[in-house]
Amino acid sequence: QAKTSGRARCVFFSVELREKLQRKLQLEQDLRAAPDLGQLSVAYQPIVELRTNETVGVEALARWLHPVLGTVPPVEFIPLAEQSDLINTIGAYVMSEATREVAGRRRVDGRQLQLAVNISARQTDDPGLVEHVRDALAVSGFPAQSLCVEITESTLMNDPEATGRTLDALRRLGVRLAIDDFGTGYSSLAQLQRLPLDILKIGQPFVAELGSSTDAEAIVTSIIAMGHATGLTVVAEGVETPEQLDVLARLGCDQAQGYFLGRPGHADDLTVEVSPDPVRAVDVR
Ligand code: C2E
Ligand code: MG
Ligand code: MG
Ligand code: MG
């Protein structure tokens, strides 16, 4: 049966595949020029302390506005950038821009906002990374203690030794470290144990199931207990409903972020005190 329909399906797939491939090739090519053409920007998503309901920090998220294709999501262009040294250029841009913008906000309103910046696996191989973070902090005047670098579990798969050295060097600057999307990757607890971590971010898939799955609640309970037992601050990602927020608060989770608390928005909106009102911040996803 597969054989008889195989031919038609093959044609169908080849058209779709070709379009996908063409888009990928175009994005790959255009992404090279994007930083210089000013097409990149940084969006900021609030991170809320659950005990006080206060915005204590923001996560910097890269944005690319393509002149023809419009907004290209990070899940599409970050992997492309990771195939080459381009990720270092983009990473450096986000680090400089975010420390500058958030430092500026802190000076204006006196709030001691924390800043989280994502780092790709490939960036931890870059010998210039630590240097650049140090420079960005010096130029912006942003305090190292208020900066947190987020890495995913896949980062650890690369070259654990080299990654460990880079992370140690970042930590010596005073920067804090977060493990992003915890529980969704392939790293072992043994690998994680060796990292100088400060923050654990519970992956969105677990948070999404809160309120509808008792297993999810049990898993999140365990993650929070493990995090606290090892001295980590625990942050929940992807909170979309008041029910999820209630469960997380009840379970003693320290901080949370998600569309329900605030969408990623422009730097100008950083002064807006974000309350649990899903339509507040400008959506620049
Ligand atoms: P991430 O670091 O885990 O960031 C959180 C992602 O979840 C963001 O997606 C954010 O917009 C989205 N999000 C926040 N709240 C919710 C929610 O309530 N529901 C849902 N469904 N999603 C929510 P975004 O901005 O599209 O970024 C996707 C990923 O791309 C990031 O995941 C991060 O891994 C990567 N990325 C983004 N910016 C950078 C960057 O500057 N450098 C590197 N290396 N990676 C980046
Ligand atoms: Mg992150
Ligand atoms: Mg995450
Ligand atoms: Mg991630």
Short mmCIF file of C-alpha atoms and ligand atoms in Angstrom, two decimals:
data_model
loop_
_atom_site.label_atom_id
_atom_site.label_comp_id
_atom_site.label_asym_id
_atom_site.label_seq_id
_atom_site.Cartn_x
_atom_site.Cartn_y
_atom_site.Cartn_z
CA GLN A 1 0.00 0.00 0.00
CA ALA A 2 2.81 2.35 0.86
CA LYS A 3 4.34 1.54 -2.50
CA THR A 4 1.34 2.50 -4.61
CA SER A 5 0.94 5.89 -2.95
CA GLY A 6 4.67 6.36 -2.57
CA ARG A 7 5.15 8.24 -5.78
CA ALA A 8 2.49 10.88 -5.18
CA ARG A 9 3.64 11.36 -1.63
CA CYS A 10 7.18 11.76 -2.85
CA VAL A 11 6.20 14.61 -5.15
CA PHE A 12 4.18 16.25 -2.39
CA PHE A 13 7.08 16.06 0.04
CA SER A 14 9.62 17.31 -2.44
CA VAL A 15 7.67 20.54 -3.02
CA GLU A 16 7.26 21.13 0.67
CA LEU A 17 10.82 20.16 1.38
CA ARG A 18 12.17 22.41 -1.33
CA GLU A 19 10.24 25.36 0.07
CA LYS A 20 11.53 24.59 3.54
CA LEU A 21 15.05 24.29 2.25
CA GLN A 22 14.77 27.50 0.27
CA ARG A 23 13.53 29.37 3.32
CA LYS A 24 16.35 27.90 5.36
CA LEU A 25 18.96 28.91 2.79
CA GLN A 26 17.54 32.41 2.53
CA LEU A 27 17.41 32.81 6.31
CA GLU A 28 20.96 31.49 6.63
CA GLN A 29 22.19 34.01 4.11
CA ASP A 30 20.18 36.97 5.41
CA LEU A 31 21.02 36.25 9.04
CA ARG A 32 24.68 37.04 8.34
CA ALA A 33 23.82 40.63 7.53
CA ALA A 34 21.04 41.01 10.12
CA PRO A 35 23.23 42.33 12.98
CA ASP A 36 24.83 45.05 10.81
CA LEU A 37 21.51 46.00 9.22
CA GLY A 38 19.96 46.60 12.64
CA GLN A 39 17.37 43.86 12.18
CA LEU A 40 18.07 42.27 15.57
CA SER A 41 16.60 43.43 18.83
CA VAL A 42 16.11 42.14 22.34
CA ALA A 43 12.75 41.46 23.99
CA TYR A 44 12.42 41.22 27.75
CA GLN A 45 10.15 38.89 29.67
CA PRO A 46 9.47 39.64 33.34
CA ILE A 47 10.48 37.16 36.04
CA VAL A 48 8.25 37.43 39.10
CA GLU A 49 9.05 36.60 42.73
CA LEU A 50 6.10 34.49 43.88
CA ARG A 51 6.20 35.49 47.54
CA THR A 52 5.92 39.22 46.80
CA ASN A 53 4.37 39.21 43.32
CA GLU A 54 7.12 41.61 42.29
CA THR A 55 9.05 41.64 39.03
CA VAL A 56 12.60 40.96 40.17
CA GLY A 57 14.20 40.36 36.82
CA VAL A 58 13.86 39.92 33.08
CA GLU A 59 15.03 37.36 30.55
CA ALA A 60 16.58 38.77 27.38
CA LEU A 61 15.26 37.06 24.24
CA ALA A 62 16.71 37.66 20.78
CA ARG A 63 14.38 38.93 18.06
CA TRP A 64 14.89 39.13 14.31
CA LEU A 65 12.69 41.28 12.12
CA HIS A 66 13.31 40.15 8.54
CA PRO A 67 12.46 42.88 5.99
CA VAL A 68 10.42 40.50 3.80
CA LEU A 69 9.54 37.50 5.94
CA GLY A 70 8.65 39.49 9.04
CA THR A 71 9.40 38.24 12.52
CA VAL A 72 11.47 35.07 12.48
CA PRO A 73 11.21 33.15 15.76
CA PRO A 74 14.38 32.26 17.72
CA VAL A 75 13.57 28.54 17.45
CA GLU A 76 14.15 29.01 13.73
CA PHE A 77 17.14 31.35 13.57
CA ILE A 78 19.12 30.44 16.70
CA PRO A 79 19.77 26.87 15.45
CA LEU A 80 20.89 28.34 12.09
CA ALA A 81 23.22 30.73 13.88
CA GLU A 82 24.55 27.86 15.98
CA GLN A 83 25.82 26.13 12.85
CA SER A 84 28.51 28.77 12.52
CA ASP A 85 30.34 31.45 14.46
CA LEU A 86 27.37 33.70 13.77
CA ILE A 87 25.95 32.65 17.14
CA ASN A 88 28.91 34.37 18.77
CA THR A 89 28.09 37.61 16.96
CA ILE A 90 24.40 37.37 17.88
CA GLY A 91 25.22 36.33 21.44
CA ALA A 92 27.60 39.26 21.81
CA TYR A 93 24.95 41.63 20.47
CA VAL A 94 22.31 40.37 22.92
CA MET A 95 24.73 40.57 25.85
CA SER A 96 25.83 44.15 25.05
CA GLU A 97 22.35 45.38 24.24
CA ALA A 98 20.65 43.75 27.23
CA THR A 99 23.20 44.88 29.83
CA ARG A 100 23.08 48.39 28.36
CA GLU A 101 19.28 48.61 28.27
CA VAL A 102 18.63 47.06 31.67
CA ALA A 103 21.44 49.08 33.28
CA GLY A 104 19.76 52.17 31.85
CA ARG A 105 16.40 51.17 33.32
CA ARG A 106 17.97 50.51 36.68
CA ARG A 107 19.44 54.01 36.68
CA VAL A 108 16.10 55.58 35.75
CA ASP A 109 13.84 53.91 38.29
CA GLY A 110 16.25 52.57 40.87
CA ARG A 111 14.84 49.06 40.70
CA GLN A 112 17.51 46.41 41.04
CA LEU A 113 16.30 44.33 38.11
CA GLN A 114 18.15 41.07 37.51
CA LEU A 115 18.98 40.11 33.93
CA ALA A 116 19.09 36.63 32.42
CA VAL A 117 20.80 36.02 29.06
CA ASN A 118 20.76 32.75 27.11
CA ILE A 119 24.04 31.22 25.97
CA SER A 120 24.33 28.52 23.31
CA ALA A 121 26.55 25.47 23.48
CA ARG A 122 28.75 26.81 20.74
CA GLN A 123 29.34 30.06 22.63
CA THR A 124 30.84 28.19 25.58
CA ASP A 125 33.52 26.94 23.14
CA ASP A 126 34.35 30.52 22.16
CA PRO A 127 37.49 31.66 23.95
CA GLY A 128 36.31 35.27 23.54
CA LEU A 129 33.05 34.76 25.43
CA VAL A 130 34.26 35.49 28.95
CA GLU A 131 36.19 38.51 27.71
CA HIS A 132 33.11 39.83 25.97
CA VAL A 133 30.86 39.38 29.00
CA ARG A 134 33.43 41.24 31.10
CA ASP A 135 33.51 44.05 28.54
CA ALA A 136 29.72 44.28 28.30
CA LEU A 137 29.50 44.59 32.09
CA ALA A 138 32.25 47.22 32.19
CA VAL A 139 30.82 49.31 29.34
CA SER A 140 27.23 49.22 30.63
CA GLY A 141 28.04 49.45 34.32
CA PHE A 142 25.69 46.52 34.91
CA PRO A 143 26.72 44.64 38.07
CA ALA A 144 27.96 41.09 37.45
CA GLN A 145 26.04 39.82 40.50
CA SER A 146 22.75 40.80 38.83
CA LEU A 147 23.54 38.98 35.60
CA CYS A 148 22.55 35.37 35.12
CA VAL A 149 23.69 33.25 32.20
CA GLU A 150 21.24 30.54 31.11
CA ILE A 151 22.49 27.34 29.55
CA THR A 152 20.47 24.36 28.38
CA GLU A 153 21.24 20.75 29.07
CA SER A 154 22.32 20.28 25.45
CA THR A 155 25.19 22.68 26.16
CA LEU A 156 26.64 20.04 28.44
CA MET A 157 26.58 17.38 25.75
CA ASN A 158 29.10 19.27 23.68
CA ASP A 159 32.38 19.20 25.55
CA PRO A 160 31.70 19.02 29.29
CA GLU A 161 35.31 19.84 30.21
CA ALA A 162 35.58 22.96 28.06
CA THR A 163 32.06 24.05 29.01
CA GLY A 164 32.92 23.61 32.69
CA ARG A 165 36.02 25.79 32.35
CA THR A 166 34.06 28.56 30.60
CA LEU A 167 31.29 28.47 33.19
CA ASP A 168 33.83 28.58 36.02
CA ALA A 169 35.44 31.63 34.41
CA LEU A 170 32.04 33.34 34.10
CA ARG A 171 31.34 32.55 37.72
CA ARG A 172 34.64 34.13 38.75
CA LEU A 173 33.36 37.35 37.17
CA GLY A 174 30.54 37.18 39.70
CA VAL A 175 27.93 36.13 37.15
CA ARG A 176 25.32 33.56 38.22
CA LEU A 177 24.43 30.44 36.27
CA ALA A 178 21.04 28.93 35.47
CA ILE A 179 20.17 25.60 33.95
CA ASP A 180 17.38 26.32 31.45
CA ASP A 181 14.52 24.00 30.46
CA PHE A 182 15.44 21.61 33.24
CA GLY A 183 14.19 18.08 32.73
CA THR A 184 13.64 18.38 28.98
CA GLY A 185 17.15 17.47 27.77
CA TYR A 186 19.47 14.53 27.99
CA SER A 187 21.97 15.54 30.63
CA SER A 188 22.43 13.38 33.68
CA LEU A 189 22.12 14.53 37.27
CA ALA A 190 25.80 13.59 37.64
CA GLN A 191 26.73 16.13 34.96
CA LEU A 192 24.52 18.77 36.52
CA GLN A 193 26.00 18.12 39.94
CA ARG A 194 29.43 19.13 38.67
CA LEU A 195 28.19 22.53 37.47
CA PRO A 196 28.47 25.64 39.61
CA LEU A 197 24.73 26.35 39.32
CA ASP A 198 22.72 29.04 41.13
CA ILE A 199 19.32 28.77 39.46
CA LEU A 200 17.19 25.95 38.13
CA LYS A 201 14.48 26.73 35.59
CA ILE A 202 11.72 24.15 35.40
CA GLY A 203 10.98 23.35 31.77
CA GLN A 204 7.67 24.46 30.37
CA PRO A 205 6.31 20.96 29.61
CA PHE A 206 6.07 20.24 33.36
CA VAL A 207 4.48 23.60 34.14
CA ALA A 208 1.98 23.19 31.31
CA GLU A 209 0.60 20.02 32.92
CA LEU A 210 0.16 21.54 36.37
CA GLY A 211 -3.43 21.51 37.49
CA SER A 212 -4.38 18.77 35.04
CA SER A 213 -1.90 16.05 35.94
CA THR A 214 -1.07 14.82 39.42
CA ASP A 215 2.12 13.27 38.02
CA ALA A 216 3.27 16.67 36.80
CA GLU A 217 2.62 18.11 40.26
CA ALA A 218 4.64 15.29 41.83
CA ILE A 219 7.52 15.88 39.42
CA VAL A 220 7.51 19.65 39.99
CA THR A 221 7.37 19.07 43.75
CA SER A 222 10.47 16.88 43.46
CA ILE A 223 12.35 19.31 41.24
CA ILE A 224 11.68 22.16 43.69
CA ALA A 225 12.78 19.97 46.63
CA MET A 226 15.94 18.93 44.81
CA GLY A 227 16.73 22.51 43.82
CA HIS A 228 16.22 23.86 47.32
CA ALA A 229 18.16 20.99 48.90
CA THR A 230 21.14 21.90 46.73
CA GLY A 231 20.81 25.62 47.45
CA LEU A 232 19.34 26.69 44.12
CA THR A 233 16.71 29.29 43.34
CA VAL A 234 13.90 27.58 41.44
CA VAL A 235 12.13 29.38 38.59
CA ALA A 236 9.12 28.02 36.69
CA GLU A 237 8.91 28.75 32.95
CA GLY A 238 5.88 29.06 30.72
CA VAL A 239 3.18 29.89 33.27
CA GLU A 240 0.04 30.48 31.22
CA THR A 241 -2.82 30.19 33.71
CA PRO A 242 -3.68 31.43 37.23
CA GLU A 243 -4.14 27.78 38.25
CA GLN A 244 -0.55 26.94 37.32
CA LEU A 245 0.65 29.98 39.25
CA ASP A 246 -1.36 28.96 42.32
CA VAL A 247 0.06 25.45 42.30
CA LEU A 248 3.62 26.76 41.91
CA ALA A 249 3.18 29.21 44.80
CA ARG A 250 1.71 26.45 46.96
CA LEU A 251 4.64 24.17 46.14
CA GLY A 252 7.11 26.85 47.24
CA CYS A 253 8.58 27.67 43.84
CA ASP A 254 10.64 30.87 44.16
CA GLN A 255 10.03 32.67 40.88
CA ALA A 256 8.03 32.31 37.69
CA GLN A 257 7.71 33.65 34.18
CA GLY A 258 5.19 33.05 31.46
CA TYR A 259 2.55 34.68 29.29
CA PHE A 260 0.18 34.91 32.26
CA LEU A 261 2.70 37.08 34.12
CA GLY A 262 3.94 39.04 31.15
CA ARG A 263 4.89 38.50 27.54
CA PRO A 264 8.32 39.39 26.18
CA GLY A 265 8.20 43.13 25.51
CA HIS A 266 10.23 46.16 24.46
CA ALA A 267 12.92 47.63 26.67
CA ASP A 268 10.75 50.76 27.04
CA ASP A 269 8.15 48.70 28.88
CA LEU A 270 10.58 47.55 31.53
CA THR A 271 9.29 50.23 33.86
CA VAL A 272 5.77 48.84 33.67
CA GLU A 273 5.09 47.01 36.91
CA VAL A 274 3.85 43.72 35.56
CA SER A 275 0.84 42.32 37.36
CA PRO A 276 -0.89 39.02 36.61
CA ASP A 277 -2.73 40.54 33.69
CA PRO A 278 -1.92 38.71 30.48
CA VAL A 279 -2.59 41.61 28.12
CA ARG A 280 -0.26 44.24 29.57
CA ALA A 281 3.13 44.14 27.86
CA VAL A 282 3.53 44.68 24.14
CA ASP A 283 3.86 41.33 22.46
CA VAL A 284 6.95 41.18 20.29
CA ARG A 285 7.27 37.43 20.06
P1 C2E B 1 14.10 29.87 26.60
O1 C2E B 1 15.42 30.43 26.99
O2 C2E B 1 13.61 28.72 27.37
O3 C2E B 1 13.10 31.10 26.67
C1 C2E B 1 11.74 30.98 27.00
C2 C2E B 1 10.89 30.89 25.75
O4 C2E B 1 9.56 30.59 26.11
C3 C2E B 1 10.81 32.19 24.98
O5 C2E B 1 10.62 31.86 23.61
C4 C2E B 1 9.53 32.81 25.52
O6 C2E B 1 8.95 33.78 24.67
C5 C2E B 1 8.68 31.59 25.63
N1 C2E B 1 7.62 31.73 26.64
C6 C2E B 1 7.60 32.53 27.71
N2 C2E B 1 6.46 32.38 28.41
C7 C2E B 1 5.75 31.44 27.75
C8 C2E B 1 4.44 30.85 27.99
O7 C2E B 1 3.75 31.15 28.93
N3 C2E B 1 4.04 29.91 27.07
C9 C2E B 1 4.81 29.56 25.99
N4 C2E B 1 4.31 28.67 25.14
N5 C2E B 1 6.03 30.11 25.75
C10 C2E B 1 6.49 31.03 26.62
P2 C2E B 1 11.45 32.53 22.44
O8 C2E B 1 11.73 33.97 22.73
O9 C2E B 1 10.75 32.20 21.18
O10 C2E B 1 12.85 31.78 22.51
C11 C2E B 1 12.94 30.41 22.30
C12 C2E B 1 14.28 29.90 22.68
O11 C2E B 1 15.29 30.44 21.83
C13 C2E B 1 14.71 30.30 24.09
O12 C2E B 1 14.12 29.44 25.04
C14 C2E B 1 16.21 30.13 23.98
O13 C2E B 1 16.57 28.78 24.13
C15 C2E B 1 16.47 30.55 22.56
N6 C2E B 1 16.95 31.95 22.55
C16 C2E B 1 16.24 33.10 22.56
N7 C2E B 1 17.05 34.18 22.58
C17 C2E B 1 18.31 33.68 22.60
C18 C2E B 1 19.63 34.30 22.62
O14 C2E B 1 19.79 35.52 22.68
N8 C2E B 1 20.70 33.44 22.62
C19 C2E B 1 20.55 32.07 22.58
N9 C2E B 1 21.66 31.33 22.59
N10 C2E B 1 19.35 31.49 22.57
C20 C2E B 1 18.25 32.28 22.59
MG MG B 2 16.20 30.90 28.76
MG MG B 3 13.63 27.88 29.01
MG MG B 4 15.87 27.17 26.03
#
